[in-house]
Amino acid sequence: MPAAVILAAGLGTRMRSALPKVLHPLGGRPMLAHLLETAARLFDRIVVVTGPGMEEVARLAAPHAVALQQDRLGTGHAARMAAPLLAGYPGDVAILYGDNPLIGEETLRRLIAARSAAELVLLAMRPADPGRYGRVVTDEAGDVRRIVEWRDATEEERAIPLCNAGGLCAAADRLFGWLARLRPDNAAGEYYLTDVVALAVAEGLRCRAVEGPAEELAGINSRAELAAAEALLQRRWRQAALEGGATLIAPDTVHFSHDTQLAPDVLVEPHVVFGPGVRVESGALIRAFSHLEGCVVRAGAIVGPFARLRPGTVVGEGAHVGNFVEIKAATLGPGAKANHLTYLGDASIGAGSNIGAGTITCNYDGQAKHRTEIGAQAFIGSNTALVAPVRVGDGALVAAGSTITEDVPADALAIARGRQVIKPGRGARQRKGGATEAG
Ligand code: UD1
Ligand code: MG
C-alpha cells in the first residue's frame, strides 16, 4: 500500500478568513475530514502538512503524522516537509491537496493503479470553466510533458482544456528526490509541486495523467467554491435519502450532514436541517423548520414543526416533540409528549409522560449542570419550572405554574405556586381612583 501526504498548511487567502482553509465546514464537518476519511481507506501511512498556529488541523489529523511547514513557500515546499517522516519508505507516495475534499475512493484507486504504466502519475480533469487551474501539457502520445501554472502560462497554454486537479503519485525515493531539486523561479516565487513533472520527464521517465470527474476534483479556494461543493454534497445526500426510502416533500430545502441516517419511511417536511450525528428511525415524521443535531429519533416519533433537537437527545418511539420545543442531552421515553414551547435539558422523561406547554428544566445554576428525572406516565402542568437536580416520580402530577424545587414522589400531586386570592369589588374601586393594590 502506498503512503499519502496531504497538504493543508495553506492560509487560504482567497477565503478571506481567520480560519485555516481546510477547517472550513463542508457537509457538517471540516473540509479536511472528508479527504482524511477517504485516504484512510487507501493508504497505510498518512502525513498531514500543517502550518504554524494550526494546532486544530493537527488535532483533526490525529492519529496520522503531522509535518510542520514553518514558511509557506508553496505546494512543492510543503510536500518536502513530509520527507523526514517518510525517509526510506519502500513504496509509492501520493501527494494530495487538502482543498480537494470530494475526491472519490475510486478515482484515487485509479491514480494508484496507473503507476504500473508510468513512473509519475497525476490527476487531471476537464472542467467546463478551467479558470486558474494549472494546465497539463501533453505530447502526441498523450504523455504528460509538464504542468504550467496559470500565472506562468502563455495565452496558448491557457487554452489547454486539461487541468491539473492536484494529486500525484510516484515512488517515494524518486518523488522526494525531485522535491529537493525544485526552485522557486516562477511568477509566484514559490516552490511548485507541479514542477516535479518536468524534472521526471527530463530524466527520461514517463508521466501519465489520470482523468477524473471535474465536479469531484474541483479545488476549493473561495467561499463560492466551498458553497458549490456543499451544494454538490447536498444533492448527492438528498438523492441517497430518497433512494433509501425516505420521503422528502421538498428535497432542495432539506440540509444533510455527512453522517445523517434516515430509515425507510421517514417523512421529512420542507426546510429541515440535519446537523452532524442524526439518526431517524422508520416511520418518524420530521415536520417543517426543525433543526436536529447529535440525536436519535425513534420509530414513529413526530418532531416539529419548529423543533430544535440538540446533541444527546433521544426521542422515544412514538413520542411527540412539538413547536418551539428545545431538547438537549435528554431522553423522551416512548409515547411521551412535549408539544409546545418547552426546554428540556439534561433530563430523562419516562414513557407516556406529558410535558405541558412552557415547561422549563432549570438545569444550570450558573456553575454546573444538573439533571431532571421524570418517571413514566407523569403529568407536568403548563408553565412549570423544574429546578434541577430534581425528580418527579412515576404517575405524579405537577400543577400548572409550579416551581418544583423538591422531589415529587410517585403518584403524588405537587402544587408549588402562590395561592390565588379573590378580593370582591376591588377592580371596580380601583377604576374609580381608589386602592391600586393590583399593581
Ligand atoms: C494548485 C496547483 C494547480 C492545480 C490546483 C488544483 C500548484 C503550484 N498548483 O493550485 O496546478 O490546478 O491546485 O486545485 O500546486 N499548501 C501548503 N503550503 C503552501 C501552499 C499550499 O500546504 O505553502 C496547501 C494548501 O493548504 C492547499 C494545497 O496545498 O490545500 C493547494 O494549494 P493552493 O494554494 O490551493 O493551490 P492552487 O492555487 O489551488
Ligand atoms: Mg487550491
PDB file of C-alpha atoms in Angstrom, residues 2-152:
ATOM      1  CA  PRO A   2       1.234   3.487  -0.762  1.00  0.00           C
ATOM      2  CA  ALA A   3       1.599   6.379   1.670  1.00  0.00           C
ATOM      3  CA  ALA A   4      -0.065   9.760   1.284  1.00  0.00           C
ATOM      4  CA  VAL A   5       0.990  13.300   2.069  1.00  0.00           C
ATOM      5  CA  ILE A   6      -1.898  15.734   2.450  1.00  0.00           C
ATOM      6  CA  LEU A   7      -1.012  19.391   2.029  1.00  0.00           C
ATOM      7  CA  ALA A   8      -3.003  21.511   4.457  1.00  0.00           C
ATOM      8  CA  ALA A   9      -0.703  24.344   5.517  1.00  0.00           C
ATOM      9  CA  GLY A  10      -2.047  26.979   3.161  1.00  0.00           C
ATOM     10  CA  LEU A  11      -3.731  30.042   4.617  1.00  0.00           C
ATOM     11  CA  GLY A  12      -6.469  30.051   2.036  1.00  0.00           C
ATOM     12  CA  THR A  13      -6.073  33.759   1.338  1.00  0.00           C
ATOM     13  CA  ARG A  14      -8.884  33.659  -1.211  1.00  0.00           C
ATOM     14  CA  MET A  15     -11.304  32.542   1.521  1.00  0.00           C
ATOM     15  CA  ARG A  16     -10.697  35.863   3.362  1.00  0.00           C
ATOM     16  CA  SER A  17     -10.879  34.096   6.683  1.00  0.00           C
ATOM     17  CA  ALA A  18      -9.107  33.792  10.018  1.00  0.00           C
ATOM     18  CA  LEU A  19      -9.838  30.061   9.902  1.00  0.00           C
ATOM     19  CA  PRO A  20      -7.368  27.806   8.017  1.00  0.00           C
ATOM     20  CA  LYS A  21      -8.968  26.848   4.716  1.00  0.00           C
ATOM     21  CA  VAL A  22      -9.069  23.107   5.344  1.00  0.00           C
ATOM     22  CA  LEU A  23     -11.083  23.653   8.543  1.00  0.00           C
ATOM     23  CA  HIS A  24     -13.987  25.353   6.838  1.00  0.00           C
ATOM     24  CA  PRO A  25     -17.113  23.266   7.334  1.00  0.00           C
ATOM     25  CA  LEU A  26     -18.419  21.171   4.494  1.00  0.00           C
ATOM     26  CA  GLY A  27     -21.314  18.782   4.929  1.00  0.00           C
ATOM     27  CA  GLY A  28     -21.212  19.172   8.694  1.00  0.00           C
ATOM     28  CA  ARG A  29     -17.514  18.612   9.295  1.00  0.00           C
ATOM     29  CA  PRO A  30     -14.199  20.283   8.410  1.00  0.00           C
ATOM     30  CA  MET A  31     -13.215  20.113   4.754  1.00  0.00           C
ATOM     31  CA  LEU A  32     -10.069  18.153   5.599  1.00  0.00           C
ATOM     32  CA  ALA A  33     -12.040  15.400   7.385  1.00  0.00           C
ATOM     33  CA  HIS A  34     -13.557  14.306   4.063  1.00  0.00           C
ATOM     34  CA  LEU A  35     -10.214  13.680   2.396  1.00  0.00           C
ATOM     35  CA  LEU A  36      -8.771  12.096   5.552  1.00  0.00           C
ATOM     36  CA  GLU A  37     -11.620   9.595   5.667  1.00  0.00           C
ATOM     37  CA  THR A  38     -11.211   8.640   2.010  1.00  0.00           C
ATOM     38  CA  ALA A  39      -7.420   8.488   2.244  1.00  0.00           C
ATOM     39  CA  ALA A  40      -7.505   6.302   5.354  1.00  0.00           C
ATOM     40  CA  ARG A  41      -9.145   3.561   3.271  1.00  0.00           C
ATOM     41  CA  LEU A  42      -6.356   3.552   0.704  1.00  0.00           C
ATOM     42  CA  PHE A  43      -3.062   4.499   2.302  1.00  0.00           C
ATOM     43  CA  ASP A  44      -1.260   2.734   5.098  1.00  0.00           C
ATOM     44  CA  ARG A  45       0.583   5.874   6.159  1.00  0.00           C
ATOM     45  CA  ILE A  46      -0.660   9.430   6.023  1.00  0.00           C
ATOM     46  CA  VAL A  47       1.303  12.583   6.753  1.00  0.00           C
ATOM     47  CA  VAL A  48      -0.610  15.861   7.008  1.00  0.00           C
ATOM     48  CA  VAL A  49       1.403  19.032   6.400  1.00  0.00           C
ATOM     49  CA  THR A  50       0.198  21.915   8.588  1.00  0.00           C
ATOM     50  CA  GLY A  51       1.360  25.453   9.169  1.00  0.00           C
ATOM     51  CA  PRO A  52       2.285  27.435  12.275  1.00  0.00           C
ATOM     52  CA  GLY A  53      -0.651  28.208  14.543  1.00  0.00           C
ATOM     53  CA  MET A  54      -2.719  25.424  13.013  1.00  0.00           C
ATOM     54  CA  GLU A  55      -2.983  23.151  16.068  1.00  0.00           C
ATOM     55  CA  GLU A  56      -6.619  22.490  15.231  1.00  0.00           C
ATOM     56  CA  VAL A  57      -5.555  20.958  11.914  1.00  0.00           C
ATOM     57  CA  ALA A  58      -3.034  18.736  13.734  1.00  0.00           C
ATOM     58  CA  ARG A  59      -5.752  17.602  16.160  1.00  0.00           C
ATOM     59  CA  LEU A  60      -8.028  16.748  13.266  1.00  0.00           C
ATOM     60  CA  ALA A  61      -5.235  14.850  11.528  1.00  0.00           C
ATOM     61  CA  ALA A  62      -4.622  12.573  14.537  1.00  0.00           C
ATOM     62  CA  PRO A  63      -3.739   9.737  14.716  1.00  0.00           C
ATOM     63  CA  HIS A  64      -1.901  10.431  11.460  1.00  0.00           C
ATOM     64  CA  ALA A  65       1.538  12.010  11.469  1.00  0.00           C
ATOM     65  CA  VAL A  66       1.890  15.748  11.090  1.00  0.00           C
ATOM     66  CA  ALA A  67       4.727  17.697   9.472  1.00  0.00           C
ATOM     67  CA  LEU A  68       5.091  21.423  10.030  1.00  0.00           C
ATOM     68  CA  GLN A  69       5.712  23.822   7.175  1.00  0.00           C
ATOM     69  CA  GLN A  70       7.093  26.839   9.003  1.00  0.00           C
ATOM     70  CA  ASP A  71       7.129  29.177   5.994  1.00  0.00           C
ATOM     71  CA  ARG A  72       4.503  28.808   3.340  1.00  0.00           C
ATOM     72  CA  LEU A  73       6.692  28.716   0.281  1.00  0.00           C
ATOM     73  CA  GLY A  74       4.421  26.753  -1.996  1.00  0.00           C
ATOM     74  CA  THR A  75       2.987  23.297  -2.574  1.00  0.00           C
ATOM     75  CA  GLY A  76       6.334  21.758  -3.520  1.00  0.00           C
ATOM     76  CA  HIS A  77       7.932  23.125  -0.371  1.00  0.00           C
ATOM     77  CA  ALA A  78       5.010  21.835   1.708  1.00  0.00           C
ATOM     78  CA  ALA A  79       5.352  18.326   0.254  1.00  0.00           C
ATOM     79  CA  ARG A  80       9.063  18.380   1.041  1.00  0.00           C
ATOM     80  CA  MET A  81       8.269  18.809   4.748  1.00  0.00           C
ATOM     81  CA  ALA A  82       6.997  15.225   4.825  1.00  0.00           C
ATOM     82  CA  ALA A  83      10.326  13.811   3.629  1.00  0.00           C
ATOM     83  CA  PRO A  84      11.862  13.130   7.084  1.00  0.00           C
ATOM     84  CA  LEU A  85       8.724  11.296   8.175  1.00  0.00           C
ATOM     85  CA  LEU A  86       8.737   9.083   5.099  1.00  0.00           C
ATOM     86  CA  ALA A  87      12.514   8.646   4.786  1.00  0.00           C
ATOM     87  CA  GLY A  88      13.305   5.243   3.349  1.00  0.00           C
ATOM     88  CA  TYR A  89       9.650   4.495   2.664  1.00  0.00           C
ATOM     89  CA  PRO A  90       9.792   1.493   0.345  1.00  0.00           C
ATOM     90  CA  GLY A  91       6.628   2.103  -1.688  1.00  0.00           C
ATOM     91  CA  ASP A  92       4.823   4.825  -3.546  1.00  0.00           C
ATOM     92  CA  VAL A  93       3.833   8.175  -2.105  1.00  0.00           C
ATOM     93  CA  ALA A  94       0.815  10.173  -3.267  1.00  0.00           C
ATOM     94  CA  ILE A  95       0.684  13.908  -2.662  1.00  0.00           C
ATOM     95  CA  LEU A  96      -2.871  15.181  -2.195  1.00  0.00           C
ATOM     96  CA  TYR A  97      -4.252  18.671  -1.606  1.00  0.00           C
ATOM     97  CA  GLY A  98      -6.330  19.313   1.491  1.00  0.00           C
ATOM     98  CA  ASP A  99      -8.564  21.620  -0.540  1.00  0.00           C
ATOM     99  CA  ASN A 100      -9.696  18.712  -2.712  1.00  0.00           C
ATOM    100  CA  PRO A 101     -12.210  17.210  -0.268  1.00  0.00           C
ATOM    101  CA  LEU A 102     -14.517  15.499  -2.726  1.00  0.00           C
ATOM    102  CA  ILE A 103     -12.018  13.170  -4.410  1.00  0.00           C
ATOM    103  CA  GLY A 104     -13.618   9.749  -4.515  1.00  0.00           C
ATOM    104  CA  GLU A 105     -12.024   6.492  -3.456  1.00  0.00           C
ATOM    105  CA  GLU A 106     -12.418   5.090  -6.964  1.00  0.00           C
ATOM    106  CA  THR A 107     -10.544   7.999  -8.531  1.00  0.00           C
ATOM    107  CA  LEU A 108      -7.681   7.619  -6.059  1.00  0.00           C
ATOM    108  CA  ARG A 109      -7.547   3.888  -6.757  1.00  0.00           C
ATOM    109  CA  ARG A 110      -7.227   4.637 -10.473  1.00  0.00           C
ATOM    110  CA  LEU A 111      -4.383   7.049  -9.743  1.00  0.00           C
ATOM    111  CA  ILE A 112      -2.509   4.464  -7.673  1.00  0.00           C
ATOM    112  CA  ALA A 113      -3.124   1.708 -10.235  1.00  0.00           C
ATOM    113  CA  ALA A 114      -1.845   3.884 -13.077  1.00  0.00           C
ATOM    114  CA  ARG A 115       1.627   3.690 -11.574  1.00  0.00           C
ATOM    115  CA  SER A 116       2.063   0.339 -13.308  1.00  0.00           C
ATOM    116  CA  ALA A 117       2.235   2.249 -16.613  1.00  0.00           C
ATOM    117  CA  ALA A 118       4.300   5.313 -15.681  1.00  0.00           C
ATOM    118  CA  GLU A 119       6.892   6.448 -13.152  1.00  0.00           C
ATOM    119  CA  LEU A 120       4.846   9.530 -12.261  1.00  0.00           C
ATOM    120  CA  VAL A 121       1.068   9.768 -12.424  1.00  0.00           C
ATOM    121  CA  LEU A 122      -1.202  12.707 -11.714  1.00  0.00           C
ATOM    122  CA  LEU A 123      -4.895  13.531 -11.517  1.00  0.00           C
ATOM    123  CA  ALA A 124      -6.317  15.699 -14.262  1.00  0.00           C
ATOM    124  CA  MET A 125      -9.755  16.965 -15.269  1.00  0.00           C
ATOM    125  CA  ARG A 126     -11.560  18.962 -17.927  1.00  0.00           C
ATOM    126  CA  PRO A 127     -13.793  21.416 -16.060  1.00  0.00           C
ATOM    127  CA  ALA A 128     -16.372  23.437 -18.014  1.00  0.00           C
ATOM    128  CA  ASP A 129     -14.543  26.535 -16.812  1.00  0.00           C
ATOM    129  CA  PRO A 130     -10.815  25.770 -16.483  1.00  0.00           C
ATOM    130  CA  GLY A 131     -10.331  29.102 -14.689  1.00  0.00           C
ATOM    131  CA  ARG A 132      -6.957  29.408 -12.989  1.00  0.00           C
ATOM    132  CA  TYR A 133      -6.078  25.753 -12.675  1.00  0.00           C
ATOM    133  CA  GLY A 134      -2.627  24.652 -13.750  1.00  0.00           C
ATOM    134  CA  ARG A 135      -2.674  23.310 -17.324  1.00  0.00           C
ATOM    135  CA  VAL A 136      -1.354  19.858 -18.244  1.00  0.00           C
ATOM    136  CA  VAL A 137       0.878  19.910 -21.314  1.00  0.00           C
ATOM    137  CA  THR A 138       0.913  16.575 -23.155  1.00  0.00           C
ATOM    138  CA  ASP A 139       2.689  15.218 -26.255  1.00  0.00           C
ATOM    139  CA  GLU A 140       1.201  13.433 -29.266  1.00  0.00           C
ATOM    140  CA  ALA A 141       1.235  10.144 -27.382  1.00  0.00           C
ATOM    141  CA  GLY A 142      -0.757  11.714 -24.560  1.00  0.00           C
ATOM    142  CA  ASP A 143       2.178  11.502 -22.137  1.00  0.00           C
ATOM    143  CA  VAL A 144       2.474  14.498 -19.826  1.00  0.00           C
ATOM    144  CA  ARG A 145       5.455  16.753 -20.519  1.00  0.00           C
ATOM    145  CA  ARG A 146       4.935  19.375 -17.820  1.00  0.00           C
ATOM    146  CA  ILE A 147       2.388  21.373 -15.868  1.00  0.00           C
ATOM    147  CA  VAL A 148       2.254  25.080 -16.316  1.00  0.00           C
ATOM    148  CA  GLU A 149       0.633  27.193 -13.624  1.00  0.00           C
ATOM    149  CA  TRP A 150      -1.978  29.642 -14.838  1.00  0.00           C
ATOM    150  CA  ARG A 151       0.059  32.632 -13.708  1.00  0.00           C
ATOM    151  CA  ASP A 152       3.037  31.488 -15.748  1.00  0.00           C
TER     152      ASP A 152
END
